[in-house]
Amino acid sequence: DVKVTQSSRYLVKRTGEKVFLECVQDMDHENMFWYRQDPGLGLRLIYFSYDVKMKEKGDIPEGYSVSREKKERFSLILESASTNQTSMYLCASSLEVLGNSPLHFGNGTRLTVT
Amino acid sequence: RKEVEQDPGPFNVPEGATVAFNCTYSNSASQSFFWYRQDCRKEPKLLMSVYSSGNEDGRFTAQLNRASQYISLLIRDSKLSDSATYLCVVNKVTGGFKTIFGAGTRLFVKA
């Protein structure tokens, strides 16, 4: 079974803080993703990566950056947290970008920015 | 118009009922299709892939209609444990690869 692990289940941060969300997968998947999920808006893609040191912007990259120094680890960085970044953040991985590979999700990090 | 649309529900059904969800997608170049299940405050988990010929997994049946651009999920003999949000997911390749999630349909199964 694929295991995607997110470092924190709940986080509370102050406005302006730099926030790091970590994600590790153990199945040697090429692709990793960061989503946020908000009521009524569904899942929205922030960034994804299809290889080490590669990154691509998703639909809502503003205010975020990412880092993929190792294949198994994909970090999401909030440079200066704002209250509108309060959300559930979900990391996912998949075997292939093209084709029928489904996404495997971590159990999420619920971030509150006060 | 959203690229993937679902009826948000909620669907309230008694145990043992049959319930069906539909999902429409706007991009005819969409390549692969999935249903995910998401429990309250948990992550989405793959329920089943959807194949062109239709496929079944126990009480769950998924169908794809490419001509009309919709997919469906049928749940037979509903259980209390089926209560969840069901997400329709579409992968498309044109204009760059993209996975698109519907906003989900909520199902409550009552005793």
mmCIF file of N, CA and C in Angstrom, chain B:
data_model
loop_
_atom_site.group_PDB
_atom_site.id
_atom_site.type_symbol
_atom_site.label_atom_id
_atom_site.label_comp_id
_atom_site.label_asym_id
_atom_site.label_seq_id
_atom_site.Cartn_x
_atom_site.Cartn_y
_atom_site.Cartn_z
ATOM 1 N N ARG B 1 -18.588 28.071 -16.314
ATOM 2 C CA ARG B 1 -19.034 26.696 -16.065
ATOM 3 C C ARG B 1 -17.853 25.880 -15.528
ATOM 4 N N LYS B 2 -18.084 25.085 -14.487
ATOM 5 C CA LYS B 2 -17.013 24.262 -13.942
ATOM 6 C C LYS B 2 -16.675 23.149 -14.909
ATOM 7 N N GLU B 3 -15.397 22.740 -14.881
ATOM 8 C CA GLU B 3 -14.977 21.668 -15.786
ATOM 9 C C GLU B 3 -15.560 20.319 -15.389
ATOM 10 N N VAL B 4 -15.757 20.116 -14.096
ATOM 11 C CA VAL B 4 -16.384 18.891 -13.610
ATOM 12 C C VAL B 4 -17.501 19.306 -12.651
ATOM 13 N N GLU B 5 -18.704 18.864 -12.936
ATOM 14 C CA GLU B 5 -19.849 19.282 -12.125
ATOM 15 C C GLU B 5 -20.548 18.085 -11.508
ATOM 16 N N GLN B 6 -20.889 18.254 -10.242
ATOM 17 C CA GLN B 6 -21.634 17.233 -9.524
ATOM 18 C C GLN B 6 -22.771 17.896 -8.763
ATOM 19 N N ASP B 7 -23.836 17.160 -8.569
ATOM 20 C CA ASP B 7 -24.904 17.601 -7.675
ATOM 21 C C ASP B 7 -24.366 17.511 -6.252
ATOM 22 N N PRO B 8 -24.354 18.618 -5.508
ATOM 23 C CA PRO B 8 -23.756 18.556 -4.168
ATOM 24 C C PRO B 8 -24.571 17.748 -3.157
ATOM 25 N N GLY B 9 -25.854 17.500 -3.486
ATOM 26 C CA GLY B 9 -26.710 16.795 -2.532
ATOM 27 C C GLY B 9 -27.130 17.735 -1.403
ATOM 28 N N PRO B 10 -27.355 17.240 -0.194
ATOM 29 C CA PRO B 10 -27.084 15.850 0.185
ATOM 30 C C PRO B 10 -28.180 14.884 -0.265
ATOM 31 N N PHE B 11 -27.758 13.663 -0.472
ATOM 32 C CA PHE B 11 -28.674 12.573 -0.710
ATOM 33 C C PHE B 11 -28.885 11.874 0.640
ATOM 34 N N ASN B 12 -30.143 11.807 1.054
ATOM 35 C CA ASN B 12 -30.484 11.110 2.295
ATOM 36 C C ASN B 12 -31.269 9.858 1.930
ATOM 37 N N VAL B 13 -30.707 8.683 2.198
ATOM 38 C CA VAL B 13 -31.355 7.431 1.796
ATOM 39 C C VAL B 13 -31.380 6.471 2.965
ATOM 40 N N PRO B 14 -32.362 5.575 2.993
ATOM 41 C CA PRO B 14 -32.394 4.549 4.051
ATOM 42 C C PRO B 14 -31.437 3.412 3.715
ATOM 43 N N GLU B 15 -31.040 2.699 4.737
ATOM 44 C CA GLU B 15 -30.229 1.500 4.516
ATOM 45 C C GLU B 15 -30.913 0.575 3.524
ATOM 46 N N GLY B 16 -30.106 -0.018 2.657
ATOM 47 C CA GLY B 16 -30.658 -0.959 1.689
ATOM 48 C C GLY B 16 -31.089 -0.322 0.382
ATOM 49 N N ALA B 17 -31.136 0.995 0.343
ATOM 50 C CA ALA B 17 -31.571 1.677 -0.877
ATOM 51 C C ALA B 17 -30.483 1.626 -1.944
ATOM 52 N N THR B 18 -30.914 1.866 -3.169
ATOM 53 C CA THR B 18 -29.987 2.058 -4.282
ATOM 54 C C THR B 18 -29.934 3.546 -4.585
ATOM 55 N N VAL B 19 -28.734 4.059 -4.745
ATOM 56 C CA VAL B 19 -28.575 5.489 -5.001
ATOM 57 C C VAL B 19 -27.581 5.671 -6.144
ATOM 58 N N ALA B 20 -27.830 6.680 -6.965
ATOM 59 C CA ALA B 20 -26.958 6.936 -8.120
ATOM 60 C C ALA B 20 -26.527 8.399 -8.146
ATOM 61 N N PHE B 21 -25.267 8.604 -8.456
ATOM 62 C CA PHE B 21 -24.722 9.946 -8.623
ATOM 63 C C PHE B 21 -24.247 10.118 -10.058
ATOM 64 N N ASN B 22 -24.465 11.294 -10.588
ATOM 65 C CA ASN B 22 -23.931 11.620 -11.900
ATOM 66 C C ASN B 22 -22.904 12.730 -11.805
ATOM 67 N N CYS B 23 -22.052 12.775 -12.798
ATOM 68 C CA CYS B 23 -21.015 13.798 -12.864
ATOM 69 C C CYS B 23 -20.816 14.130 -14.343
ATOM 70 N N THR B 24 -20.791 15.403 -14.673
ATOM 71 C CA THR B 24 -20.557 15.794 -16.064
ATOM 72 C C THR B 24 -19.219 16.513 -16.178
ATOM 73 N N TYR B 25 -18.565 16.335 -17.309
ATOM 74 C CA TYR B 25 -17.299 17.015 -17.548
ATOM 75 C C TYR B 25 -17.363 17.744 -18.885
ATOM 76 N N SER B 26 -16.627 18.825 -18.983
ATOM 77 C CA SER B 26 -16.792 19.701 -20.143
ATOM 78 C C SER B 26 -15.766 19.461 -21.241
ATOM 79 N N ASN B 27 -14.637 18.837 -20.914
ATOM 80 C CA ASN B 27 -13.568 18.712 -21.897
ATOM 81 C C ASN B 27 -13.609 17.332 -22.554
ATOM 82 N N SER B 28 -13.892 17.307 -23.838
ATOM 83 C CA SER B 28 -14.041 16.025 -24.539
ATOM 84 C C SER B 28 -12.724 15.269 -24.649
ATOM 85 N N ALA B 29 -11.600 15.949 -24.389
ATOM 86 C CA ALA B 29 -10.302 15.277 -24.456
ATOM 87 C C ALA B 29 -9.936 14.611 -23.141
ATOM 88 N N SER B 30 -10.839 14.595 -22.200
ATOM 89 C CA SER B 30 -10.563 13.951 -20.916
ATOM 90 C C SER B 30 -10.224 12.487 -21.137
ATOM 91 N N GLN B 31 -9.263 12.018 -20.357
ATOM 92 C CA GLN B 31 -8.660 10.731 -20.667
ATOM 93 C C GLN B 31 -9.011 9.620 -19.683
ATOM 94 N N SER B 32 -8.997 9.935 -18.416
ATOM 95 C CA SER B 32 -9.270 8.899 -17.426
ATOM 96 C C SER B 32 -10.138 9.468 -16.315
ATOM 97 N N PHE B 33 -10.831 8.559 -15.657
ATOM 98 C CA PHE B 33 -11.917 8.964 -14.760
ATOM 99 C C PHE B 33 -11.906 8.100 -13.505
ATOM 100 N N PHE B 34 -12.244 8.732 -12.385
ATOM 101 C CA PHE B 34 -12.212 8.023 -11.105
ATOM 102 C C PHE B 34 -13.351 8.508 -10.225
ATOM 103 N N TRP B 35 -13.731 7.656 -9.289
ATOM 104 C CA TRP B 35 -14.548 8.081 -8.154
ATOM 105 C C TRP B 35 -13.706 7.916 -6.894
ATOM 106 N N TYR B 36 -13.693 8.978 -6.083
ATOM 107 C CA TYR B 36 -13.045 8.945 -4.783
ATOM 108 C C TYR B 36 -14.120 9.091 -3.719
ATOM 109 N N ARG B 37 -13.799 8.592 -2.545
ATOM 110 C CA ARG B 37 -14.670 8.746 -1.395
ATOM 111 C C ARG B 37 -13.910 9.555 -0.359
ATOM 112 N N GLN B 38 -14.614 10.497 0.292
ATOM 113 C CA GLN B 38 -13.982 11.283 1.337
ATOM 114 C C GLN B 38 -14.889 11.315 2.557
ATOM 115 N N ASP B 39 -14.396 10.793 3.658
ATOM 116 C CA ASP B 39 -15.118 10.864 4.923
ATOM 117 C C ASP B 39 -14.852 12.223 5.569
ATOM 118 N N CYS B 40 -15.736 12.578 6.497
ATOM 119 C CA CYS B 40 -15.657 13.897 7.128
ATOM 120 C C CYS B 40 -14.281 14.104 7.771
ATOM 121 N N ARG B 41 -13.622 15.184 7.411
ATOM 122 C CA ARG B 41 -12.332 15.589 7.975
ATOM 123 C C ARG B 41 -11.221 14.571 7.697
ATOM 124 N N LYS B 42 -11.400 13.806 6.645
ATOM 125 C CA LYS B 42 -10.357 12.858 6.240
ATOM 126 C C LYS B 42 -9.927 13.156 4.796
ATOM 127 N N GLU B 43 -8.887 12.447 4.351
ATOM 128 C CA GLU B 43 -8.419 12.650 2.992
ATOM 129 C C GLU B 43 -9.256 11.853 2.001
ATOM 130 N N PRO B 44 -9.285 12.271 0.731
ATOM 131 C CA PRO B 44 -9.973 11.469 -0.294
ATOM 132 C C PRO B 44 -9.236 10.141 -0.502
ATOM 133 N N LYS B 45 -10.018 9.100 -0.734
ATOM 134 C CA LYS B 45 -9.430 7.792 -1.033
ATOM 135 C C LYS B 45 -10.070 7.243 -2.297
ATOM 136 N N LEU B 46 -9.247 6.623 -3.124
ATOM 137 C CA LEU B 46 -9.755 6.077 -4.377
ATOM 138 C C LEU B 46 -10.807 5.011 -4.105
ATOM 139 N N LEU B 47 -11.960 5.181 -4.703
ATOM 140 C CA LEU B 47 -13.025 4.174 -4.619
ATOM 141 C C LEU B 47 -12.912 3.225 -5.808
ATOM 142 N N MET B 48 -12.900 3.794 -7.001
ATOM 143 C CA MET B 48 -12.731 2.969 -8.183
ATOM 144 C C MET B 48 -12.410 3.819 -9.394
ATOM 145 N N SER B 49 -11.684 3.208 -10.321
ATOM 146 C CA SER B 49 -11.490 3.821 -11.631
ATOM 147 C C SER B 49 -12.748 3.571 -12.455
ATOM 148 N N VAL B 50 -12.928 4.359 -13.502
ATOM 149 C CA VAL B 50 -14.096 4.198 -14.365
ATOM 150 C C VAL B 50 -13.601 3.870 -15.762
ATOM 151 N N TYR B 51 -14.027 2.732 -16.282
ATOM 152 C CA TYR B 51 -13.565 2.286 -17.593
ATOM 153 C C TYR B 51 -14.669 2.457 -18.624
ATOM 154 N N SER B 52 -14.260 2.541 -19.871
ATOM 155 C CA SER B 52 -15.202 2.828 -20.953
ATOM 156 C C SER B 52 -16.332 1.815 -21.023
ATOM 157 N N SER B 53 -16.009 0.571 -20.694
ATOM 158 C CA SER B 53 -17.028 -0.475 -20.794
ATOM 159 C C SER B 53 -17.882 -0.570 -19.538
ATOM 160 N N GLY B 54 -17.620 0.276 -18.575
ATOM 161 C CA GLY B 54 -18.305 0.188 -17.287
ATOM 162 C C GLY B 54 -17.642 -0.870 -16.419
ATOM 163 N N ASN B 55 -17.696 -0.706 -15.129
ATOM 164 C CA ASN B 55 -17.061 -1.680 -14.238
ATOM 165 C C ASN B 55 -17.781 -1.709 -12.898
ATOM 166 N N GLU B 56 -17.614 -2.858 -12.257
ATOM 167 C CA GLU B 56 -18.344 -3.120 -11.022
ATOM 168 C C GLU B 56 -17.368 -3.592 -9.963
ATOM 169 N N ASP B 57 -17.597 -3.163 -8.727
ATOM 170 C CA ASP B 57 -16.786 -3.631 -7.613
ATOM 171 C C ASP B 57 -17.736 -3.854 -6.444
ATOM 172 N N GLY B 58 -18.176 -5.084 -6.296
ATOM 173 C CA GLY B 58 -19.131 -5.378 -5.236
ATOM 174 C C GLY B 58 -20.439 -4.636 -5.447
ATOM 175 N N ARG B 59 -20.813 -3.800 -4.491
ATOM 176 C CA ARG B 59 -22.085 -3.071 -4.579
ATOM 177 C C ARG B 59 -21.984 -1.804 -5.423
ATOM 178 N N PHE B 60 -20.815 -1.508 -5.910
ATOM 179 C CA PHE B 60 -20.570 -0.257 -6.629
ATOM 180 C C PHE B 60 -20.395 -0.522 -8.124
ATOM 181 N N THR B 61 -21.104 0.277 -8.926
ATOM 182 C CA THR B 61 -20.980 0.174 -10.387
ATOM 183 C C THR B 61 -20.708 1.564 -10.950
ATOM 184 N N ALA B 62 -19.691 1.656 -11.794
ATOM 185 C CA ALA B 62 -19.349 2.926 -12.431
ATOM 186 C C ALA B 62 -19.579 2.798 -13.926
ATOM 187 N N GLN B 63 -20.091 3.859 -14.514
ATOM 188 C CA GLN B 63 -20.332 3.894 -15.954
ATOM 189 C C GLN B 63 -19.752 5.181 -16.530
ATOM 190 N N LEU B 64 -19.315 5.089 -17.783
ATOM 191 C CA LEU B 64 -18.784 6.247 -18.499
ATOM 192 C C LEU B 64 -19.553 6.402 -19.802
ATOM 193 N N ASN B 65 -20.013 7.589 -20.086
ATOM 194 C CA ASN B 65 -20.673 7.888 -21.353
ATOM 195 C C ASN B 65 -19.899 9.031 -22.007
ATOM 196 N N ARG B 66 -19.003 8.658 -22.913
ATOM 197 C CA ARG B 66 -18.142 9.676 -23.537
ATOM 198 C C ARG B 66 -18.933 10.606 -24.456
ATOM 199 N N ALA B 67 -19.940 10.066 -25.114
ATOM 200 C CA ALA B 67 -20.712 10.885 -26.054
ATOM 201 C C ALA B 67 -21.417 12.029 -25.318
ATOM 202 N N SER B 68 -21.945 11.717 -24.158
ATOM 203 C CA SER B 68 -22.666 12.731 -23.377
ATOM 204 C C SER B 68 -21.786 13.368 -22.308
ATOM 205 N N GLN B 69 -20.576 12.878 -22.193
ATOM 206 C CA GLN B 69 -19.595 13.434 -21.256
ATOM 207 C C GLN B 69 -20.090 13.404 -19.820
ATOM 208 N N TYR B 70 -20.500 12.213 -19.398
ATOM 209 C CA TYR B 70 -20.805 12.076 -17.978
ATOM 210 C C TYR B 70 -20.369 10.708 -17.489
ATOM 211 N N ILE B 71 -20.129 10.656 -16.192
ATOM 212 C CA ILE B 71 -19.863 9.389 -15.529
ATOM 213 C C ILE B 71 -20.856 9.230 -14.382
ATOM 214 N N SER B 72 -21.083 8.014 -14.000
ATOM 215 C CA SER B 72 -22.055 7.761 -12.935
ATOM 216 C C SER B 72 -21.504 6.748 -11.958
ATOM 217 N N LEU B 73 -22.056 6.784 -10.755
ATOM 218 C CA LEU B 73 -21.732 5.815 -9.714
ATOM 219 C C LEU B 73 -23.040 5.328 -9.128
ATOM 220 N N LEU B 74 -23.216 4.028 -9.114
ATOM 221 C CA LEU B 74 -24.414 3.411 -8.553
ATOM 222 C C LEU B 74 -24.002 2.625 -7.323
ATOM 223 N N ILE B 75 -24.687 2.859 -6.237
ATOM 224 C CA ILE B 75 -24.441 2.100 -5.001
ATOM 225 C C ILE B 75 -25.703 1.303 -4.683
ATOM 226 N N ARG B 76 -25.553 0.006 -4.632
ATOM 227 C CA ARG B 76 -26.689 -0.855 -4.300
ATOM 228 C C ARG B 76 -26.622 -1.256 -2.834
ATOM 229 N N ASP B 77 -27.788 -1.561 -2.267
ATOM 230 C CA ASP B 77 -27.867 -2.065 -0.895
ATOM 231 C C ASP B 77 -27.033 -1.180 0.051
ATOM 232 N N SER B 78 -27.358 0.091 0.097
ATOM 233 C CA SER B 78 -26.573 1.066 0.864
ATOM 234 C C SER B 78 -26.398 0.647 2.318
ATOM 235 N N LYS B 79 -25.208 0.890 2.816
ATOM 236 C CA LYS B 79 -24.868 0.634 4.219
ATOM 237 C C LYS B 79 -24.661 1.970 4.939
ATOM 238 N N LEU B 80 -24.798 1.939 6.251
ATOM 239 C CA LEU B 80 -24.523 3.156 7.033
ATOM 240 C C LEU B 80 -23.115 3.662 6.759
ATOM 241 N N SER B 81 -22.196 2.727 6.572
ATOM 242 C CA SER B 81 -20.789 3.088 6.367
ATOM 243 C C SER B 81 -20.519 3.709 4.992
ATOM 244 N N ASP B 82 -21.527 3.716 4.123
ATOM 245 C CA ASP B 82 -21.362 4.387 2.827
ATOM 246 C C ASP B 82 -21.512 5.895 2.946
ATOM 247 N N SER B 83 -21.968 6.362 4.085
ATOM 248 C CA SER B 83 -22.131 7.815 4.299
ATOM 249 C C SER B 83 -20.776 8.497 4.144
ATOM 250 N N ALA B 84 -20.714 9.418 3.188
ATOM 251 C CA ALA B 84 -19.443 10.079 2.861
ATOM 252 C C ALA B 84 -19.727 11.081 1.750
ATOM 253 N N THR B 85 -18.686 11.771 1.329
ATOM 254 C CA THR B 85 -18.763 12.604 0.130
ATOM 255 C C THR B 85 -18.063 11.877 -0.997
ATOM 256 N N TYR B 86 -18.690 11.836 -2.158
ATOM 257 C CA TYR B 86 -18.150 11.121 -3.314
ATOM 258 C C TYR B 86 -17.684 12.140 -4.347
ATOM 259 N N LEU B 87 -16.412 12.042 -4.673
ATOM 260 C CA LEU B 87 -15.784 13.004 -5.578
ATOM 261 C C LEU B 87 -15.583 12.372 -6.949
ATOM 262 N N CYS B 88 -16.004 13.082 -7.960
ATOM 263 C CA CYS B 88 -15.778 12.687 -9.339
ATOM 264 C C CYS B 88 -14.461 13.330 -9.788
ATOM 265 N N VAL B 89 -13.590 12.553 -10.425
ATOM 266 C CA VAL B 89 -12.266 13.057 -10.791
ATOM 267 C C VAL B 89 -11.985 12.723 -12.250
ATOM 268 N N VAL B 90 -11.488 13.713 -12.966
ATOM 269 C CA VAL B 90 -11.231 13.570 -14.396
ATOM 270 C C VAL B 90 -9.798 13.986 -14.683
ATOM 271 N N ASN B 91 -9.088 13.169 -15.453
ATOM 272 C CA ASN B 91 -7.749 13.543 -15.928
ATOM 273 C C ASN B 91 -7.839 13.958 -17.382
ATOM 274 N N LYS B 92 -7.236 15.096 -17.700
ATOM 275 C CA LYS B 92 -7.175 15.472 -19.112
ATOM 276 C C LYS B 92 -5.753 15.798 -19.487
ATOM 277 N N VAL B 93 -5.466 15.689 -20.782
ATOM 278 C CA VAL B 93 -4.094 15.826 -21.234
ATOM 279 C C VAL B 93 -3.877 17.085 -22.064
ATOM 280 N N THR B 94 -4.849 17.513 -22.823
ATOM 281 C CA THR B 94 -4.661 18.665 -23.698
ATOM 282 C C THR B 94 -4.420 19.925 -22.887
ATOM 283 N N GLY B 95 -3.496 20.758 -23.393
ATOM 284 C CA GLY B 95 -3.168 21.973 -22.666
ATOM 285 C C GLY B 95 -2.390 21.681 -21.398
ATOM 286 N N GLY B 96 -1.720 20.542 -21.386
ATOM 287 C CA GLY B 96 -0.987 20.150 -20.183
ATOM 288 C C GLY B 96 -1.823 19.205 -19.338
ATOM 289 N N PHE B 97 -1.146 18.272 -18.709
ATOM 290 C CA PHE B 97 -1.876 17.290 -17.921
ATOM 291 C C PHE B 97 -2.522 17.961 -16.721
ATOM 292 N N LYS B 98 -3.735 17.530 -16.414
ATOM 293 C CA LYS B 98 -4.436 18.118 -15.285
ATOM 294 C C LYS B 98 -5.421 17.124 -14.694
ATOM 295 N N THR B 99 -5.450 17.061 -13.380
ATOM 296 C CA THR B 99 -6.466 16.279 -12.665
ATOM 297 C C THR B 99 -7.480 17.256 -12.110
ATOM 298 N N ILE B 100 -8.730 17.037 -12.440
ATOM 299 C CA ILE B 100 -9.784 17.966 -12.026
ATOM 300 C C ILE B 100 -10.761 17.250 -11.120
ATOM 301 N N PHE B 101 -11.013 17.832 -9.965
ATOM 302 C CA PHE B 101 -11.932 17.250 -8.995
ATOM 303 C C PHE B 101 -13.265 17.966 -9.053
ATOM 304 N N GLY B 102 -14.328 17.172 -8.993
ATOM 305 C CA GLY B 102 -15.623 17.772 -8.732
ATOM 306 C C GLY B 102 -15.698 18.183 -7.268
ATOM 307 N N ALA B 103 -16.706 18.985 -6.940
ATOM 308 C CA ALA B 103 -16.834 19.475 -5.570
ATOM 309 C C ALA B 103 -17.411 18.420 -4.629
ATOM 310 N N GLY B 104 -17.943 17.341 -5.203
ATOM 311 C CA GLY B 104 -18.395 16.245 -4.356
ATOM 312 C C GLY B 104 -19.894 16.208 -4.153
ATOM 313 N N THR B 105 -20.392 14.988 -3.934
ATOM 314 C CA THR B 105 -21.799 14.748 -3.607
ATOM 315 C C THR B 105 -21.849 14.090 -2.242
ATOM 316 N N ARG B 106 -22.616 14.681 -1.343
ATOM 317 C CA ARG B 106 -22.704 14.133 0.017
ATOM 318 C C ARG B 106 -23.821 13.102 0.085
ATOM 319 N N LEU B 107 -23.512 11.988 0.707
ATOM 320 C CA LEU B 107 -24.476 10.910 0.901
ATOM 321 C C LEU B 107 -24.612 10.624 2.391
ATOM 322 N N PHE B 108 -25.862 10.591 2.860
ATOM 323 C CA PHE B 108 -26.162 10.143 4.222
ATOM 324 C C PHE B 108 -27.056 8.919 4.127
ATOM 325 N N VAL B 109 -26.603 7.843 4.704
ATOM 326 C CA VAL B 109 -27.408 6.623 4.761
ATOM 327 C C VAL B 109 -27.910 6.471 6.187
ATOM 328 N N LYS B 110 -29.241 6.340 6.316
ATOM 329 C CA LYS B 110 -29.845 6.317 7.651
ATOM 330 C C LYS B 110 -30.417 4.949 7.962
ATOM 331 N N ALA B 111 -30.391 4.611 9.237
ATOM 332 C CA ALA B 111 -30.936 3.316 9.684
ATOM 333 C C ALA B 111 -32.454 3.324 9.617
#
